[in-house]
PDB file of C-alpha atoms in Angstrom:
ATOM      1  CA  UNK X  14    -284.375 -79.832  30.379  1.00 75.00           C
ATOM      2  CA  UNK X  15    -286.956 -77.220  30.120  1.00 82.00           C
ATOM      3  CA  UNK X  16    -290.753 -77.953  29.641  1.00 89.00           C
ATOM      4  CA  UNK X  17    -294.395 -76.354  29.522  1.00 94.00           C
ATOM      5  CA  UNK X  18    -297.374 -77.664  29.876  1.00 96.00           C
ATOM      6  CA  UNK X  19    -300.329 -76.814  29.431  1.00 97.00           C
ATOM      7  CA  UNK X  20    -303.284 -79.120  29.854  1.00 96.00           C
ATOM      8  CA  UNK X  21    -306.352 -78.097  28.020  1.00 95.00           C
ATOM      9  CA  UNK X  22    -306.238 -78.298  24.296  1.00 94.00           C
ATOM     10  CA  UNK X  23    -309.771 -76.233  23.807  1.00 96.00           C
ATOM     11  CA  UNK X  24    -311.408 -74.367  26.450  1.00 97.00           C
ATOM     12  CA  UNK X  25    -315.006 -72.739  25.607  1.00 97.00           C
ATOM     13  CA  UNK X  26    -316.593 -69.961  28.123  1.00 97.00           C
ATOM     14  CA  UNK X  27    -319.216 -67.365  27.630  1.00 97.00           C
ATOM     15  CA  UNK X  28    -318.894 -63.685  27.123  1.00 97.00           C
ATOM     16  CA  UNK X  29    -318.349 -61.646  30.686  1.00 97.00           C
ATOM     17  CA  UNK X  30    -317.293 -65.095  32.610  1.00 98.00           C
ATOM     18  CA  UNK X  31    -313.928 -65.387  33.790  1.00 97.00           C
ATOM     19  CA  UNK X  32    -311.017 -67.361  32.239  1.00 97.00           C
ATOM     20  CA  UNK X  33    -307.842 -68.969  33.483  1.00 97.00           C
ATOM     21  CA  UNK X  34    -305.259 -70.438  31.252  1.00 98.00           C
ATOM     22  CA  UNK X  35    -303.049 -73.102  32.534  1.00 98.00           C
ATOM     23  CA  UNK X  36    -299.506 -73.131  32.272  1.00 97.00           C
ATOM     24  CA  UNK X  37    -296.985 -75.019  34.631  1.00 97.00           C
ATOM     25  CA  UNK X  38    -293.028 -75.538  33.681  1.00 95.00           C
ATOM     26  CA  UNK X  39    -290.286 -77.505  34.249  1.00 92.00           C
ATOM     27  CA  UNK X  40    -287.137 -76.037  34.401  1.00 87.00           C
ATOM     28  CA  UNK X  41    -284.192 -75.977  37.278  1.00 81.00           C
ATOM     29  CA  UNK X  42    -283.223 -72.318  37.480  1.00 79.00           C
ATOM     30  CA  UNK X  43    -285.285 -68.799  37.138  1.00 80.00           C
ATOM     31  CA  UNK X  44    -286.859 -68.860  34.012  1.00 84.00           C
ATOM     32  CA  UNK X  45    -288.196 -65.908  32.138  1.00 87.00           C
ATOM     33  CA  UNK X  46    -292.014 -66.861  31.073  1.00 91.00           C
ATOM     34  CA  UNK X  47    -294.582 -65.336  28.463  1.00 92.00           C
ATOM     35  CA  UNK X  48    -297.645 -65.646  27.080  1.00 95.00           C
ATOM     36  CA  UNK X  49    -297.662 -65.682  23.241  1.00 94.00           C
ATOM     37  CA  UNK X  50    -301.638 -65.074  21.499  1.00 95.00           C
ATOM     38  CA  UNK X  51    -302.547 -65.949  17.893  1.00 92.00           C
ATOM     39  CA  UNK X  52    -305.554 -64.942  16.920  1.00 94.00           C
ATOM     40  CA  UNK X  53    -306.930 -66.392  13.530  1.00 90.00           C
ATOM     41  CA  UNK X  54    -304.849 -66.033  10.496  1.00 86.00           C
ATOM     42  CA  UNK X  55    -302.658 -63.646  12.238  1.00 90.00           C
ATOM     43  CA  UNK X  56    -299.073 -63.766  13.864  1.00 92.00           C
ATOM     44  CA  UNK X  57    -298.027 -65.115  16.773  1.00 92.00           C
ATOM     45  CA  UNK X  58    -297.976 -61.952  19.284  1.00 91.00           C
ATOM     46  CA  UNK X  59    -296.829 -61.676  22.668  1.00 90.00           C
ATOM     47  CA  UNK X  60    -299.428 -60.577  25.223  1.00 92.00           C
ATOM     48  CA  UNK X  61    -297.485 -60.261  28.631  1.00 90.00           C
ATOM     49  CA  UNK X  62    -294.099 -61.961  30.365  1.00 87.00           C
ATOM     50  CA  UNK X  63    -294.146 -62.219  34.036  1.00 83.00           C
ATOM     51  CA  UNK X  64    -290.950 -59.767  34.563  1.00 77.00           C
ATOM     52  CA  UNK X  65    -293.214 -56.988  33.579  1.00 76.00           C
ATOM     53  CA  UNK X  66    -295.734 -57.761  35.820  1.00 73.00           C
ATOM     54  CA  UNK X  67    -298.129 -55.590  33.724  1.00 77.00           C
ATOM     55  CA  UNK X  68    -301.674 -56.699  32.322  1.00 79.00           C
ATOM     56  CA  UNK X  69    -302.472 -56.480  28.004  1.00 83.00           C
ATOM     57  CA  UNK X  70    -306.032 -56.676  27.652  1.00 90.00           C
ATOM     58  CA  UNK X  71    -307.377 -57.413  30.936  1.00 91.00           C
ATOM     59  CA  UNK X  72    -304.897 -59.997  30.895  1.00 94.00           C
ATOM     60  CA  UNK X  73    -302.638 -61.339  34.023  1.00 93.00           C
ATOM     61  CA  UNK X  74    -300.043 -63.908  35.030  1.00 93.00           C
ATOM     62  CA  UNK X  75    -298.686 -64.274  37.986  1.00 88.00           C
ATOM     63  CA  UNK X  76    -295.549 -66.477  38.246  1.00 90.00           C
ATOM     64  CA  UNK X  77    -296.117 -69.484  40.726  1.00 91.00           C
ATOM     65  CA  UNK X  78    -292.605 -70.606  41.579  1.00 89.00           C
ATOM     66  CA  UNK X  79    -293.981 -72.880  44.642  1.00 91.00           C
ATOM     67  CA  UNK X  80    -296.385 -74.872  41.973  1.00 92.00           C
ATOM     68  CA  UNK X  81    -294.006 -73.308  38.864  1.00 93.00           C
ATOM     69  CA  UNK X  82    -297.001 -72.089  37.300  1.00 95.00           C
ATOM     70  CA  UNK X  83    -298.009 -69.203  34.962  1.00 95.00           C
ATOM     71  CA  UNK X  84    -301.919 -68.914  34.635  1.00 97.00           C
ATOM     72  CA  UNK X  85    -303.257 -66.540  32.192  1.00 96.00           C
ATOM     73  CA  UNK X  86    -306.493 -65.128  33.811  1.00 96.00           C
ATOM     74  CA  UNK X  87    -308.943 -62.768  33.143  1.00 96.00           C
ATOM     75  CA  UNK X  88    -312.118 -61.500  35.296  1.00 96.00           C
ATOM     76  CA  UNK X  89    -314.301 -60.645  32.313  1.00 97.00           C
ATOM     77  CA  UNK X  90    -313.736 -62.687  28.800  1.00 97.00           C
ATOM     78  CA  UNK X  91    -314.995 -61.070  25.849  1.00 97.00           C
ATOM     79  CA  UNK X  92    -315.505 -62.475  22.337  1.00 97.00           C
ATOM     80  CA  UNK X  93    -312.343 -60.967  20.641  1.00 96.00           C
ATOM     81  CA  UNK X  94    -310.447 -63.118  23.043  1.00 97.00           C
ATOM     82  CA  UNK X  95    -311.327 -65.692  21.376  1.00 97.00           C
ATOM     83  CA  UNK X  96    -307.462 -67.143  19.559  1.00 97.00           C
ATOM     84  CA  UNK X  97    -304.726 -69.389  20.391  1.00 94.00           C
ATOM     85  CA  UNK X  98    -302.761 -69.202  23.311  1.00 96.00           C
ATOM     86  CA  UNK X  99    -298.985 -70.327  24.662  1.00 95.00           C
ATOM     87  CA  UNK X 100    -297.231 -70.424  27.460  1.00 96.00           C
ATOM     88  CA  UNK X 101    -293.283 -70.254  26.724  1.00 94.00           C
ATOM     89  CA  UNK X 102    -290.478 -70.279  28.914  1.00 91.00           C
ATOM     90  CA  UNK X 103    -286.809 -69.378  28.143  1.00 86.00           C
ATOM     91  CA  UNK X 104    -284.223 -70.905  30.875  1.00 75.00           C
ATOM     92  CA  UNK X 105    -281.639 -68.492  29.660  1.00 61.00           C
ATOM     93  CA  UNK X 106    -279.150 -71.298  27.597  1.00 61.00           C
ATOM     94  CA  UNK X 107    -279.040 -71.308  24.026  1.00 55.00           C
ATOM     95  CA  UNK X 108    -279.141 -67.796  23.267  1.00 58.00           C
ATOM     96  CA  UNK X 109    -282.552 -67.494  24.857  1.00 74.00           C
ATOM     97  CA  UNK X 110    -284.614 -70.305  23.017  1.00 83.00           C
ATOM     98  CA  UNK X 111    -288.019 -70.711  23.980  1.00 87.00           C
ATOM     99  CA  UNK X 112    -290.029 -73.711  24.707  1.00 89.00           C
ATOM    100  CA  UNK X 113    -293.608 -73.994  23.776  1.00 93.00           C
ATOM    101  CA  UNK X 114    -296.207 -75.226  25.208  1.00 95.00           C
ATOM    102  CA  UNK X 115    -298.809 -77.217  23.192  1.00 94.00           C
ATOM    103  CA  UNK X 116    -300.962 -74.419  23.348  1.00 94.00           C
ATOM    104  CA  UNK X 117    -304.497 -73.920  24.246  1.00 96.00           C
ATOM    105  CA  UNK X 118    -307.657 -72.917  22.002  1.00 95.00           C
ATOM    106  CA  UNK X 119    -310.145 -70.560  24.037  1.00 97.00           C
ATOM    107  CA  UNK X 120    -313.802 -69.649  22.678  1.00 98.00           C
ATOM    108  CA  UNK X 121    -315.807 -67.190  24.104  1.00 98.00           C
ATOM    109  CA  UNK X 122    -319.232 -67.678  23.594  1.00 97.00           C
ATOM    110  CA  UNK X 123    -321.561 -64.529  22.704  1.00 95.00           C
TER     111      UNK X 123
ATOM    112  CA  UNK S  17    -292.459 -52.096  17.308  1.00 70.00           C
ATOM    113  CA  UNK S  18    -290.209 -54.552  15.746  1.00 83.00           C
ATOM    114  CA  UNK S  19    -291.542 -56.444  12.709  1.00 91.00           C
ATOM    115  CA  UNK S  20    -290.701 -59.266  11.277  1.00 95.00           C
ATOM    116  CA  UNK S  21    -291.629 -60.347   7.737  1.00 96.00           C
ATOM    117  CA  UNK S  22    -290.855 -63.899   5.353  1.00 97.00           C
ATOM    118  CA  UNK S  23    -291.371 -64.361   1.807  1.00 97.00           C
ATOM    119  CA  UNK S  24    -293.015 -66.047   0.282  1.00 97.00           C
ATOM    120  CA  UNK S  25    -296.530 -65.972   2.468  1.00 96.00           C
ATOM    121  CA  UNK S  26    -296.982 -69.249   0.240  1.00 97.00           C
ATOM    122  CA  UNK S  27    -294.807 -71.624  -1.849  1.00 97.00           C
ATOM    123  CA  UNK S  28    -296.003 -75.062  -3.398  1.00 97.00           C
ATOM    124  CA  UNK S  29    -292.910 -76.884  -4.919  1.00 95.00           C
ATOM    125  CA  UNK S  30    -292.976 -79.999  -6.453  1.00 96.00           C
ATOM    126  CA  UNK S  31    -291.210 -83.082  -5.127  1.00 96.00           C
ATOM    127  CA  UNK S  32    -287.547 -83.230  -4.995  1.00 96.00           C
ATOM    128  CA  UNK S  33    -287.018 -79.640  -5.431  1.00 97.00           C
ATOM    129  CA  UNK S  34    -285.528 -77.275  -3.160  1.00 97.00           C
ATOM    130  CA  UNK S  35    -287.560 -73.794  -1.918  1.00 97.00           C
ATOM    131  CA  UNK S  36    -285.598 -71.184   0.019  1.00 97.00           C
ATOM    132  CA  UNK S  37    -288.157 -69.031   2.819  1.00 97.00           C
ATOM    133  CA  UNK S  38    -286.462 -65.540   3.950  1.00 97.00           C
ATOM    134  CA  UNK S  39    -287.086 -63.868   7.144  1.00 96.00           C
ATOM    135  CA  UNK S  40    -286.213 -60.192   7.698  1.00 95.00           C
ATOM    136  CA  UNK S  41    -285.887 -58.145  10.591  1.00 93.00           C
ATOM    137  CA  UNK S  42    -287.058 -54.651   9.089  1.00 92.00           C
ATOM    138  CA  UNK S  43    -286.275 -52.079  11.769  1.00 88.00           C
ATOM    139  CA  UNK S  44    -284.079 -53.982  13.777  1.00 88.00           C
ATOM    140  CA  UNK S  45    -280.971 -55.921  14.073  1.00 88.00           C
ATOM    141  CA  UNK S  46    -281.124 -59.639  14.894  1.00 86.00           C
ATOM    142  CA  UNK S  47    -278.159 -61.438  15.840  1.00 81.00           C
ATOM    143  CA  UNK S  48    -279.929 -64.175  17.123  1.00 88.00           C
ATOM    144  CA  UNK S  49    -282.923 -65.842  14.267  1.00 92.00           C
ATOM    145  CA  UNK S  50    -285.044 -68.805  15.313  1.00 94.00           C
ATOM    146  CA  UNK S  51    -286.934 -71.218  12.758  1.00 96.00           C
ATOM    147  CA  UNK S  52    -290.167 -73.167  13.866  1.00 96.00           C
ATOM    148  CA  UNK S  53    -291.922 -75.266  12.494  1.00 95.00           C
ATOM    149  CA  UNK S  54    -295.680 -75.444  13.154  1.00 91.00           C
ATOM    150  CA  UNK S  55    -298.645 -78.421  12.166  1.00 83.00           C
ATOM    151  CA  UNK S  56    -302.211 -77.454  12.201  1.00 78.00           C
ATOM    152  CA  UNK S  57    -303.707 -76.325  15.500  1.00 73.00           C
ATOM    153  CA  UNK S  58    -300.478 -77.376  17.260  1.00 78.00           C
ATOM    154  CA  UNK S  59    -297.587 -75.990  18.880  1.00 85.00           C
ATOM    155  CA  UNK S  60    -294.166 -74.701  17.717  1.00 89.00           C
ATOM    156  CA  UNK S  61    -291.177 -76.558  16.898  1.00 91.00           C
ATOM    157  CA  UNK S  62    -288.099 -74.855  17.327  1.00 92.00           C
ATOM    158  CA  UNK S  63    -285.998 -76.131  14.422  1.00 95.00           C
ATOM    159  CA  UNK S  64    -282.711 -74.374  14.693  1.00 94.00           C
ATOM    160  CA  UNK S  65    -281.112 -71.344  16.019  1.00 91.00           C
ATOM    161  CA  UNK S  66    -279.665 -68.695  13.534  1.00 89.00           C
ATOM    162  CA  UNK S  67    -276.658 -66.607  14.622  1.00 85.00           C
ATOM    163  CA  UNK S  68    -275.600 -64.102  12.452  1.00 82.00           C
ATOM    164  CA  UNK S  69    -272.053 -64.885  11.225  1.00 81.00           C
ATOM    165  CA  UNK S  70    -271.909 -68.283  12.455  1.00 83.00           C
ATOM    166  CA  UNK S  71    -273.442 -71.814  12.041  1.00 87.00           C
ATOM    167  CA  UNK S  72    -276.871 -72.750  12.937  1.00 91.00           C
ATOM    168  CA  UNK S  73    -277.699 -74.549  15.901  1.00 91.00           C
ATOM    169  CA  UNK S  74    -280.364 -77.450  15.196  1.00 94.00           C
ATOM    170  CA  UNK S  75    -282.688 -78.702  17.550  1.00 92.00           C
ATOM    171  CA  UNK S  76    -282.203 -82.423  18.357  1.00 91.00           C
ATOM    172  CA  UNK S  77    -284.266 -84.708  15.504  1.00 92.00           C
ATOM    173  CA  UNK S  78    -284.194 -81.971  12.647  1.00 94.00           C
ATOM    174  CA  UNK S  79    -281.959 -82.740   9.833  1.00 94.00           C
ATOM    175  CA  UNK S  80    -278.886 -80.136   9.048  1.00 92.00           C
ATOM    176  CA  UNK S  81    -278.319 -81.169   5.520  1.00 94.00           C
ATOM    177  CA  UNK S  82    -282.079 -81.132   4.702  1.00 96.00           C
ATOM    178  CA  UNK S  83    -283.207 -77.641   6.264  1.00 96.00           C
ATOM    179  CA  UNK S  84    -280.259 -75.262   5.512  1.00 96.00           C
ATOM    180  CA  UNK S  85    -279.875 -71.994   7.268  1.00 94.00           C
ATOM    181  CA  UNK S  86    -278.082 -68.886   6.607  1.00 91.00           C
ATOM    182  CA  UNK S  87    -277.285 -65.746   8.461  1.00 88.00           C
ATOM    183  CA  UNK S  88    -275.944 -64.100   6.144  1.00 82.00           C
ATOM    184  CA  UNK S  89    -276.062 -60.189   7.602  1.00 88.00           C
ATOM    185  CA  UNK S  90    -277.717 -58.682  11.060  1.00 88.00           C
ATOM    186  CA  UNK S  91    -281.307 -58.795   9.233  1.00 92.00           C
ATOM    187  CA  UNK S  92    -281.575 -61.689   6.842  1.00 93.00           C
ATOM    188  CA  UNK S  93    -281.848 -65.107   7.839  1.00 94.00           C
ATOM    189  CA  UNK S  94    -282.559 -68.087   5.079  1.00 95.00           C
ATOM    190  CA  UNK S  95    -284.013 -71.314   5.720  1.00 97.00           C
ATOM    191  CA  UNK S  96    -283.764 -73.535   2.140  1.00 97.00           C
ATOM    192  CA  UNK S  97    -285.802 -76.974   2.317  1.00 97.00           C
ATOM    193  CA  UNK S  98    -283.489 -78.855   0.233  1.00 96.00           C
ATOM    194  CA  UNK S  99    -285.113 -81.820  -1.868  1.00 96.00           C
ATOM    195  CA  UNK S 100    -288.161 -81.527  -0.741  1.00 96.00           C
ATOM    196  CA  UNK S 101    -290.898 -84.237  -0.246  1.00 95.00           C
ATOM    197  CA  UNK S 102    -294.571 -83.919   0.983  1.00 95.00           C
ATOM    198  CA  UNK S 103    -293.719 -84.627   4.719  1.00 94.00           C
ATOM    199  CA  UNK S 104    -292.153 -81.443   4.662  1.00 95.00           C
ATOM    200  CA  UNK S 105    -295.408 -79.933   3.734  1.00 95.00           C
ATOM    201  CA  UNK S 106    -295.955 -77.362   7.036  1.00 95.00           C
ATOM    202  CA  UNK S 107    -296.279 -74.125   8.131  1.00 95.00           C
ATOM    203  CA  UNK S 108    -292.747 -72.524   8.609  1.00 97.00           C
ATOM    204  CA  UNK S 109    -292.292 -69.477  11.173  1.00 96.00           C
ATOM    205  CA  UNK S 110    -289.262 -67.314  12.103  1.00 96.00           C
ATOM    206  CA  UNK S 111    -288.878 -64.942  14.786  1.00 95.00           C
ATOM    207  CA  UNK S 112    -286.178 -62.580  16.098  1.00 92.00           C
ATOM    208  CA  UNK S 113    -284.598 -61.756  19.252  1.00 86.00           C
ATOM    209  CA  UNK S 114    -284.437 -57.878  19.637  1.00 78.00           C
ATOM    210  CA  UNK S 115    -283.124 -56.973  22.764  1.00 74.00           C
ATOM    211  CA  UNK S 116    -280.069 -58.820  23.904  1.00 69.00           C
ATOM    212  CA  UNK S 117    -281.433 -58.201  27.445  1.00 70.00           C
ATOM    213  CA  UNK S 118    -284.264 -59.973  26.937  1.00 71.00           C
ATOM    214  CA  UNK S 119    -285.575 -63.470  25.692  1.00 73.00           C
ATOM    215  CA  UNK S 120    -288.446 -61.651  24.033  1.00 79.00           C
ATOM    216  CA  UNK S 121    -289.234 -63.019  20.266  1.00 85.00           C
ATOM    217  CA  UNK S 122    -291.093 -61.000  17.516  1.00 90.00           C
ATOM    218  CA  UNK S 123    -292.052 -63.593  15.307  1.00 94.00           C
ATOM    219  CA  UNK S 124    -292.734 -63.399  11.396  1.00 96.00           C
ATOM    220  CA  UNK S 125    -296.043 -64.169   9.533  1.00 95.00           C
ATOM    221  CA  UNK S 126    -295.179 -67.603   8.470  1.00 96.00           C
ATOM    222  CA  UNK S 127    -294.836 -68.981   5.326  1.00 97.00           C
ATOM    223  CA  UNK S 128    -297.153 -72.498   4.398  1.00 96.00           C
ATOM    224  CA  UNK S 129    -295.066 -74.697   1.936  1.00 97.00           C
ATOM    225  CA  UNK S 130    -296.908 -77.549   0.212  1.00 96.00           C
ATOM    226  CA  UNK S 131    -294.372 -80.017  -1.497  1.00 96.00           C
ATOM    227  CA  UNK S 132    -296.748 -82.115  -4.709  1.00 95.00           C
TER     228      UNK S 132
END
């Protein structure tokens, strides 16, 4: 069975401090893991998956198979990233279904 | 890039009725649709798996005969909340696979039902 977790509901942190995202999985083969971002009253977007090894918005992830994690970091926060974020993995089955994680809330302060 | 879209944005039905939510793919084609289900401030909850041509796959603990789906063609997939009651009041959102390489979603705008 596949799983994500991510363990803070809400996390709060002022403008120009940095921010890391927690993500870790559960999942028996090589998954294929993304960050999804919903900012208020918009739809759910995806900011960055680890095969692309790129980084959206001052964004990275790097993709922890040791600790099977996927943190979302980012040196610098700034207010506009304030939204909704989740961590979803897709373990290849089911014609590429993703899992969720429960998703974390992230203010940045002014 | 690809878009997604549903209609309606917003439905209220009254109890016992049934409300049908479409989700397009409208510069794409999506052989593979996937229905959530979302409460307030939560997380996603995949409800079923839409494959054009064929039947929907549900997720274990959702109801076949109560949430139907239909894939009918490559960019139209239907989700129809049949008899509905207020516990069914949520947030619904659909998303589409686009590249059959990749597990990458683009996901709709959601549409909030509220059953009276």
């Amino acid at each position: 069975a596949q799983r994500v977790t991510q363990p803070e509901k809400l996390l709060s942190v002022f403008k120009g401090a940095p921010v890391e995202l927690k993500c870790n999985y559960s999942y028996s083969g090589s998954p294929e893991l993304f960050w999804y971002v919903q900012y208020s009253r918009q739809r759910l977007q995806l900011l960055l998956r680890h095969i692309s090894r790129e980084s959206i918005k001052g964004f990275t992830a790097d993709l922890n198979k040791g600790e099977t994690s996927f943190h979302l970091k980012k040196p610098f926060a700034q207010e506009e990233d304030s939204a909704m974020y989740y961590c979803a993995l897709s373990g290849g089955t089911s014609y590429g279904k993703l899992t969720f994680g429960q998703g974390t809330i992230l203010t940045v302060h002014p | 890039g690809a878009v997604v879209s549903q209609h309606p944005s917003r439905v209220i039905c009254k109890s016992g009725t049934s409300v049908k939510i479409e989700c397009r793919s409208l510069d794409f084609q999506a052989t593979t649709m996937f229905w959530y289900r979302q409460f307030p401030k939560q997380s996603l909850m995949l409800m079923a798996t839409s494959n054009e041509g064929s039947k929907a796959t549900y997720e274990q603990g959702v109801e076949k005969d109560k949430f139907l789906i239909n894939h009918a063609s490559l960019t139209l997939s239907t989700l129809t909340v049949t008899s509905a009651h207020p516990e069914d009041s949520s947030f619904y959102i659909c998303s589409a696979r686009v590249d059959p390489a990749s597990y990458e979603q683009y996901f709709g705008p959601g549409t909030r039902l509220t059953v009276t």
